[in-house]
Coordinates of C-alpha atoms in Angstrom, one line a residue:
M1 CA -0.1 -0.1 0.3
Q2 CA 1.1 3.7 -0.7
E3 CA 0.1 6.5 1.0
D4 CA -1.4 8.7 -2.0
F5 CA -4.1 5.9 -1.3
L6 CA -4.8 7.3 2.3
H7 CA -4.6 10.9 0.4
Y8 CA -7.3 9.4 -2.0
L9 CA -9.7 8.0 1.5
W10 CA -9.5 11.2 3.1
K11 CA -9.8 13.6 0.4
H12 CA -12.7 11.8 -0.9
K13 CA -13.9 10.6 2.5
K14 CA -13.9 6.9 1.0
F15 CA -14.0 5.4 4.6
D16 CA -17.1 5.1 7.9
F17 CA -16.4 7.9 9.0
T18 CA -19.4 7.9 11.3
R19 CA -17.4 5.3 13.5
A20 CA -14.4 7.6 13.1
R21 CA -12.6 7.6 16.2
T22 CA -9.3 9.1 18.0
S23 CA -6.9 6.3 19.6
D24 CA -8.0 7.5 22.7
G25 CA -11.6 7.1 21.9
Q26 CA -13.1 10.7 21.2
P27 CA -15.7 10.5 17.9
I28 CA -14.1 12.5 14.8
V29 CA -16.8 14.4 12.5
L30 CA -15.0 15.4 9.5
V31 CA -16.4 19.0 8.4
D32 CA -14.2 20.1 5.4
P33 CA -11.0 17.4 4.9
G34 CA -9.2 20.7 3.6
M35 CA -7.0 21.3 0.7
H36 CA -4.7 18.7 -1.1
N37 CA -0.7 20.3 -0.7
Y38 CA 1.2 18.5 -3.4
N39 CA 4.8 20.5 -2.3
S40 CA 6.2 20.4 1.2
G41 CA 4.3 20.8 4.3
P42 CA 1.6 18.9 5.8
D43 CA -0.9 16.9 3.0
F44 CA -3.9 19.3 3.5
F45 CA -4.0 22.6 5.1
N46 CA -7.2 24.7 6.2
A47 CA -9.3 21.3 7.6
R48 CA -12.1 21.6 9.8
I49 CA -12.6 18.5 12.2
R50 CA -14.7 18.4 15.1
I51 CA -13.2 16.2 18.0
G52 CA -15.3 15.2 21.2
N53 CA -16.9 18.6 21.3
Q54 CA -13.9 20.7 19.9
L55 CA -14.0 22.2 16.6
W56 CA -10.8 22.8 15.0
A57 CA -8.9 23.9 12.3
G58 CA -6.0 23.3 11.0
N59 CA -3.5 21.0 9.1
V60 CA -3.8 17.4 8.6
E61 CA -0.5 14.8 8.0
I62 CA -1.2 11.3 6.6
H63 CA 1.0 8.4 7.2
L64 CA 1.0 4.9 6.5
R65 CA 2.5 4.4 10.4
A66 CA 2.3 6.2 13.0
S67 CA 6.0 6.5 13.3
D68 CA 6.6 8.0 9.9
W69 CA 5.9 11.2 12.3
Y70 CA 9.7 10.8 13.6
F71 CA 11.2 8.9 10.8
H72 CA 10.5 12.2 8.8
R73 CA 11.6 14.3 11.9
H74 CA 8.1 16.5 11.7
E75 CA 8.7 16.7 15.5
T76 CA 11.2 19.7 14.8
D77 CA 9.7 20.9 12.4
S78 CA 7.5 23.7 12.9
N79 CA 5.4 23.7 9.6
Y80 CA 3.8 21.0 11.6
D81 CA 2.8 22.7 14.6
N82 CA 0.0 23.4 13.4
V83 CA -1.0 20.0 12.3
I84 CA -4.8 19.0 14.2
L85 CA -5.4 15.3 13.1
H86 CA -2.9 12.8 12.4
V87 CA -4.1 10.4 9.8
V88 CA -2.8 6.8 9.6
W89 CA -3.6 3.4 8.4
E90 CA -1.3 1.6 11.4
D91 CA -1.5 3.8 14.7
N92 CA 1.7 2.1 16.5
I93 CA 2.8 4.8 18.6
E94 CA 2.2 8.3 20.1
V95 CA 3.3 11.6 18.4
Y96 CA 3.5 14.7 19.7
R97 CA 5.0 18.5 18.7
K98 CA 7.6 19.8 19.2
N99 CA 6.2 21.4 22.2
N100 CA 5.3 18.2 23.7
S101 CA 2.1 18.0 23.2
I102 CA 0.3 14.8 21.8
I103 CA -1.3 15.0 18.2
P104 CA -5.3 12.8 18.0
S105 CA -4.7 10.1 15.2
L106 CA -7.4 8.3 13.0
A107 CA -6.6 4.9 12.3
L108 CA -7.9 3.9 8.8
S109 CA -7.3 0.0 8.6
G110 CA -10.9 -1.1 10.0
L111 CA -13.2 2.0 9.0
V112 CA -12.5 1.2 4.8
D113 CA -14.2 -1.2 2.9
R114 CA -12.0 -4.2 1.9
A115 CA -13.6 -4.2 -2.0
L116 CA -12.0 -0.8 -2.3
V117 CA -8.8 -2.0 -0.8
N118 CA -8.0 -5.1 -2.9
K119 CA -9.6 -2.8 -6.2
Y120 CA -6.6 -0.4 -5.3
R121 CA -3.9 -3.1 -5.3
N122 CA -5.5 -4.8 -8.2
L123 CA -4.8 -1.4 -10.0
V124 CA -1.1 -0.7 -8.8
T125 CA 0.2 -4.3 -9.5
T126 CA 2.6 -3.2 -11.6
R127 CA 3.5 -6.9 -12.9
E128 CA 3.4 -7.5 -16.7
K129 CA 1.8 -4.4 -17.2
W130 CA 2.7 -1.4 -19.3
I131 CA 0.7 0.9 -17.5
N132 CA -1.7 0.2 -14.7
C133 CA -5.0 0.3 -16.1
E134 CA -4.3 -0.7 -19.5
K135 CA -6.9 -3.3 -19.0
N136 CA -9.6 -0.6 -18.6
F137 CA -8.2 1.9 -20.6
P138 CA -9.9 1.5 -23.4
E139 CA -13.2 1.2 -21.3
I140 CA -13.0 4.8 -20.1
D141 CA -15.7 7.1 -20.9
E142 CA -14.5 9.5 -23.8
F143 CA -15.5 12.7 -22.3
K144 CA -13.4 12.2 -19.3
L145 CA -10.9 11.1 -20.8
R146 CA -10.2 14.2 -23.3
H147 CA -10.8 16.4 -20.7
W148 CA -7.9 14.8 -18.7
L149 CA -5.4 14.8 -21.2
E150 CA -6.1 18.6 -22.2
R151 CA -5.7 19.2 -18.3
V152 CA -2.3 17.4 -18.3
Y153 CA -1.4 19.2 -21.6
F154 CA -1.5 22.6 -19.6
E155 CA 0.2 20.9 -16.8
R156 CA 2.9 19.9 -19.3
L157 CA 2.9 23.7 -20.0
E158 CA 3.2 25.0 -17.1
N159 CA 6.5 22.7 -16.3
K160 CA 7.8 23.9 -19.2
S161 CA 6.7 27.4 -18.0
E162 CA 9.6 27.2 -14.9
L163 CA 12.5 26.8 -17.6
I164 CA 11.5 29.8 -19.9
L165 CA 10.7 31.9 -16.7
E166 CA 14.3 31.1 -15.5
M167 CA 15.7 31.8 -18.9
L168 CA 13.8 35.1 -18.7
K169 CA 15.9 36.0 -16.0
A170 CA 18.9 35.5 -16.7
S171 CA 18.6 37.5 -20.1
E172 CA 16.7 40.3 -17.9
N173 CA 13.1 39.9 -19.3
N174 CA 14.4 39.9 -23.0
W175 CA 11.6 37.7 -24.8
E176 CA 13.7 37.8 -27.9
A177 CA 16.8 36.5 -26.4
V178 CA 14.7 33.7 -24.8
L179 CA 13.1 32.9 -27.9
F180 CA 16.3 32.7 -30.0
R181 CA 17.6 30.3 -27.0
L182 CA 14.8 27.7 -27.2
L183 CA 14.6 27.6 -30.9
S184 CA 18.5 27.0 -31.0
K185 CA 17.5 24.0 -28.8
N186 CA 15.2 23.0 -31.1
F187 CA 16.9 23.3 -34.1
G188 CA 19.5 21.0 -32.9
L189 CA 16.8 18.0 -32.3
N190 CA 17.4 15.3 -29.3
V191 CA 21.0 14.3 -30.9
N192 CA 22.0 18.1 -31.0
G193 CA 19.9 19.9 -28.8
D194 CA 21.9 20.7 -25.9
A195 CA 25.0 21.2 -28.3
F196 CA 22.7 24.0 -30.0
L197 CA 21.6 25.4 -26.8
S198 CA 25.3 25.6 -25.5
F199 CA 26.2 27.3 -29.0
A200 CA 23.1 29.9 -28.4
Q201 CA 23.9 30.7 -25.0
S202 CA 28.0 31.5 -25.7
F203 CA 27.1 35.0 -26.7
D204 CA 24.7 38.3 -26.0
F205 CA 21.5 37.8 -28.2
T206 CA 21.8 41.7 -28.6
L207 CA 25.0 40.1 -31.4
V208 CA 22.6 38.6 -33.6
Q209 CA 20.9 41.4 -34.2
K210 CA 23.7 43.9 -34.6
C211 CA 24.5 41.1 -38.0
A212 CA 20.6 39.9 -38.8
L213 CA 21.2 42.6 -41.8
E214 CA 23.9 40.6 -43.3
R215 CA 23.1 36.8 -43.6
L216 CA 26.9 35.8 -44.9
K217 CA 28.1 38.1 -41.2
L218 CA 25.1 36.0 -39.0
E219 CA 26.3 32.7 -40.5
A220 CA 29.6 33.6 -39.7
L221 CA 28.8 34.4 -35.9
F222 CA 26.8 30.8 -35.6
F223 CA 29.2 28.9 -37.4
G224 CA 32.1 30.5 -35.8
Q225 CA 30.7 30.0 -32.7
A226 CA 29.0 26.5 -32.9
G227 CA 33.3 25.1 -33.8
F228 CA 32.6 24.9 -37.6
L229 CA 35.6 26.9 -38.6
E230 CA 38.2 25.5 -37.0
E231 CA 39.4 23.5 -40.5
D232 CA 40.8 25.1 -43.6
F233 CA 39.0 24.8 -46.8
S234 CA 39.6 26.0 -50.1
E235 CA 35.9 27.5 -50.8
T236 CA 35.6 31.4 -51.6
Y237 CA 32.2 31.1 -48.9
F238 CA 34.4 29.4 -46.0
E239 CA 37.0 31.9 -46.4
N240 CA 34.4 34.5 -46.1
L241 CA 33.1 32.9 -42.9
K242 CA 35.9 32.8 -41.0
R243 CA 36.8 35.8 -42.3
E244 CA 34.4 37.9 -40.9
Y245 CA 34.2 35.7 -37.9
E246 CA 37.7 36.6 -36.8
F247 CA 36.6 40.1 -37.2
L248 CA 33.5 39.7 -34.5
R249 CA 35.6 37.1 -32.4
H250 CA 38.0 40.1 -31.6
K251 CA 35.4 43.1 -31.8
Y252 CA 33.3 41.1 -29.3
Q253 CA 35.9 38.9 -27.4
L254 CA 33.7 35.9 -28.5
K255 CA 34.7 32.8 -26.8
N256 CA 33.7 29.4 -27.4
E257 CA 35.6 26.8 -25.7
Q258 CA 32.2 25.7 -23.4
V259 CA 30.5 24.9 -26.5
I260 CA 29.3 21.2 -27.0
R261 CA 30.4 20.4 -30.5
P262 CA 27.5 18.9 -32.8
K263 CA 27.2 15.7 -33.5
F264 CA 26.6 14.3 -37.3
F265 CA 26.5 10.4 -37.1
R266 CA 23.4 8.9 -37.6
L267 CA 21.6 11.9 -39.1
R268 CA 20.0 12.9 -41.9
P269 CA 21.3 15.0 -44.2
D270 CA 18.8 17.5 -43.8
N271 CA 19.4 17.4 -40.2
F272 CA 23.3 18.1 -40.7
S273 CA 24.1 21.0 -37.6
N274 CA 25.2 23.4 -40.6
I275 CA 22.2 23.3 -42.6
R276 CA 20.5 23.9 -39.4
L277 CA 22.3 26.8 -38.3
S278 CA 22.3 28.3 -42.3
Q279 CA 18.6 27.7 -42.0
L280 CA 18.4 29.6 -38.4
A281 CA 20.7 32.4 -39.7
S282 CA 18.1 33.0 -42.3
L283 CA 15.4 33.2 -40.4
Y284 CA 16.5 35.5 -38.1
H285 CA 18.0 37.2 -41.4
R286 CA 14.5 37.6 -42.5
H287 CA 12.5 38.6 -39.4
K288 CA 13.9 40.9 -36.9
N289 CA 11.2 41.2 -34.5
L290 CA 10.5 37.1 -34.7
F291 CA 9.1 36.8 -31.3
S292 CA 6.6 39.7 -31.6
E293 CA 5.5 38.0 -34.9
L294 CA 5.0 35.1 -33.7
I295 CA 3.2 36.2 -30.4
R296 CA 0.8 37.9 -33.2
A297 CA 0.3 34.9 -35.1
K298 CA -3.0 33.7 -34.1
E299 CA -3.2 30.7 -36.7
L300 CA -1.2 27.8 -37.6
N301 CA -0.4 28.9 -41.4
S302 CA 0.4 32.1 -39.8
I303 CA 3.6 30.2 -37.9
F304 CA 4.1 28.7 -41.0
E305 CA 4.6 31.7 -43.2
I306 CA 7.2 32.5 -41.1
F307 CA 9.1 29.8 -40.6
K308 CA 9.2 29.8 -44.9
V309 CA 13.0 30.2 -45.0
E310 CA 15.6 27.9 -46.3
T311 CA 19.4 27.6 -46.0
S312 CA 21.8 30.3 -48.1
E313 CA 22.7 29.6 -51.5
F314 CA 25.9 27.3 -50.6
W315 CA 24.4 25.1 -48.6
Q316 CA 22.2 24.3 -51.5
T317 CA 24.8 22.6 -53.3
H318 CA 26.8 21.6 -50.5
Y319 CA 26.2 19.2 -47.1
S320 CA 29.4 20.1 -46.0
F321 CA 31.9 22.5 -47.0
D322 CA 34.3 20.3 -49.3
K323 CA 31.8 18.5 -51.3
S324 CA 29.3 19.4 -53.6
H325 CA 26.1 17.8 -55.2
K326 CA 23.3 19.3 -57.5
K327 CA 21.7 21.8 -56.4
R328 CA 18.4 21.9 -54.1
A329 CA 17.0 24.0 -51.9
K330 CA 17.0 23.0 -48.2
R331 CA 13.5 24.6 -46.9
I332 CA 12.6 24.2 -43.1
T333 CA 9.9 21.8 -43.4
N334 CA 6.2 21.9 -42.4
S335 CA 7.0 18.5 -40.3
F336 CA 10.3 20.8 -38.6
V337 CA 7.9 23.5 -38.3
D338 CA 4.9 21.2 -36.5
L339 CA 8.3 20.4 -34.2
V340 CA 9.5 24.2 -33.1
V341 CA 5.4 25.0 -32.5
I342 CA 4.8 22.4 -30.3
N343 CA 7.9 22.6 -28.4
T344 CA 8.9 26.2 -28.6
V345 CA 6.3 28.0 -30.4
V346 CA 3.4 27.4 -27.8
P347 CA 5.1 27.4 -24.5
L348 CA 6.2 30.9 -25.2
K349 CA 2.9 32.1 -26.0
F350 CA 1.6 30.3 -22.6
C351 CA 4.1 31.4 -20.8
Y352 CA 3.9 35.1 -22.2
A353 CA 0.4 35.0 -22.1
R354 CA 0.5 34.7 -18.3
E355 CA 2.7 36.4 -17.7
T356 CA 0.9 39.8 -19.0
G357 CA -2.4 38.5 -17.9
E358 CA -3.5 37.6 -20.6
E359 CA -5.6 33.9 -21.3
P360 CA -4.1 31.7 -23.8
K361 CA -5.6 28.4 -23.5
E362 CA -8.1 29.4 -26.7
D363 CA -5.4 30.2 -29.2
I364 CA -3.1 27.2 -28.0
L365 CA -6.1 24.4 -28.5
K366 CA -6.4 25.6 -31.6
I367 CA -2.9 25.6 -33.4
L368 CA -2.8 22.3 -31.4
T369 CA -5.4 20.3 -32.7
E370 CA -4.4 21.5 -36.1
I371 CA -1.2 19.4 -36.0
K372 CA -1.3 15.9 -36.1
A373 CA -0.4 13.8 -33.4
E374 CA 3.2 12.8 -32.8
S375 CA 4.8 9.2 -33.1
N376 CA 7.0 7.3 -30.6
S377 CA 6.7 4.1 -28.8
V378 CA 4.7 5.7 -25.7
I379 CA 2.2 7.4 -27.9
D380 CA 1.9 4.5 -30.4
K381 CA 1.3 2.4 -27.5
F382 CA -1.2 4.0 -25.9
N383 CA -3.0 3.9 -29.7
F384 CA -2.7 0.3 -29.9
L385 CA -5.0 0.1 -26.1
R386 CA -7.4 2.5 -27.2
P387 CA -7.1 3.3 -31.3
G388 CA -7.3 6.8 -31.7
T389 CA -6.2 8.3 -28.3
A390 CA -3.7 10.5 -29.5
R391 CA -5.7 12.5 -32.5
N392 CA -3.4 15.5 -32.7
A393 CA 0.0 17.4 -30.9
L394 CA -2.4 18.1 -28.2
D395 CA -3.4 14.8 -27.8
S396 CA 0.3 13.2 -27.6
Q397 CA 2.1 15.9 -25.8
A398 CA -0.6 14.7 -23.1
V399 CA -0.3 11.3 -23.2
L400 CA 3.8 12.1 -22.9
Q401 CA 2.9 13.8 -19.6
L402 CA 0.9 11.1 -18.4
K403 CA 2.8 8.6 -18.8
N404 CA 6.2 10.0 -17.7
N405 CA 4.5 12.0 -14.2
Y406 CA 1.7 9.9 -13.6
C407 CA 1.8 5.9 -14.9
D408 CA 5.7 5.3 -14.6
L409 CA 5.3 7.1 -11.0
N410 CA 2.4 5.1 -10.2
K411 CA 0.8 8.0 -9.2
C412 CA -2.9 6.3 -10.5
L413 CA -4.8 8.3 -7.3
N414 CA -3.5 11.6 -8.6
C415 CA -5.0 10.9 -12.3
E416 CA -8.4 10.7 -13.0
I417 CA -8.4 8.2 -15.1
G418 CA -7.2 6.0 -12.1
A419 CA -9.1 7.5 -9.2
G420 CA -12.0 6.7 -11.2
L421 CA -11.2 3.5 -11.6
L422 CA -12.2 3.7 -8.2
Q423 CA -15.5 5.3 -7.6
A424 CA -17.8 2.6 -8.2
V425 CA -16.8 1.4 -4.5
N426 CA -18.4 3.4 -1.6

């Protein structure tokens, strides 16, 4: 049994509270279980409980065993001074506050329907299960599933907002600089995301704005900082890049020793780092206020128009500095823009709207439901269990959050799906 099951019992009053008694026999009337706390501190805030003839208002702490109070050293923590009731499964010891006053305790083990306990144990038994509820997942009410996936997706956005806000603080509230760093990470994809982020963090974003009028100068900055100009090639384009970069390096005291060098191994040629860097340079050469343009774009088609850029002319006939091929335009594809929208544009729109007091939900839902669902092993498995689970990008992002933050951590009772499977038992 896990402690979250006791949280569930208390929060939803899933025990026979008519027989609830403290360890010393005083009757308990549960007026309000309080607000569930998912952070540090007592498990439920501002509960209202009548013990005997006295009405108490305060916090509730929950443990499997009463002795866990001392195991977690709550007796020395002032955050627990206002605990009015200790709810446990096994009441194996008396518990005292820091001032040596005793805390009333309630043991739930004799107050819970055994059918509910058995149903819970069957749900969280992970043996030979990909997710705990996989047998029940196809039968879950469609409305409930969609409602929960939407909530889980916005929870995912909240998590991503933490990184964005950290970047915003580090850049002194420069949203354009934050966009550049996040875009750079995305342009590196999974293989080179960290390398591209380290490149983007190796110089001040204002330098991008200073170089943006001249594509060659901007490419020189990008290729030089990424470490691509350290060899020698006879190509005129390479020599021009190197000359421009040396000028920039000395003028702005640029350093790139800490930049992670991008990899080329097992990448399709169109995803080579030099191709992506040239496309990124083209994007900033064409759009001087990229963040503002993306914030104003309310339609997916408008965002696609912004990202309609391609490499510079040299890279139309090259994948490397020393080998040429037949001329071919290398544009940013719609499928690549989809990834950028999912991982950068939408999280930034969400975070910016929240910071400026706006409500971004409808715009975000409209954009994401127009993008087809991603495909990977997790998303494909959910669609196998229940065909049509992930119909669009919102759904696919939501099931990734669901799997990583609920299913894999056995947090079934914090999940509307898992908790709903127990609701039939009183």
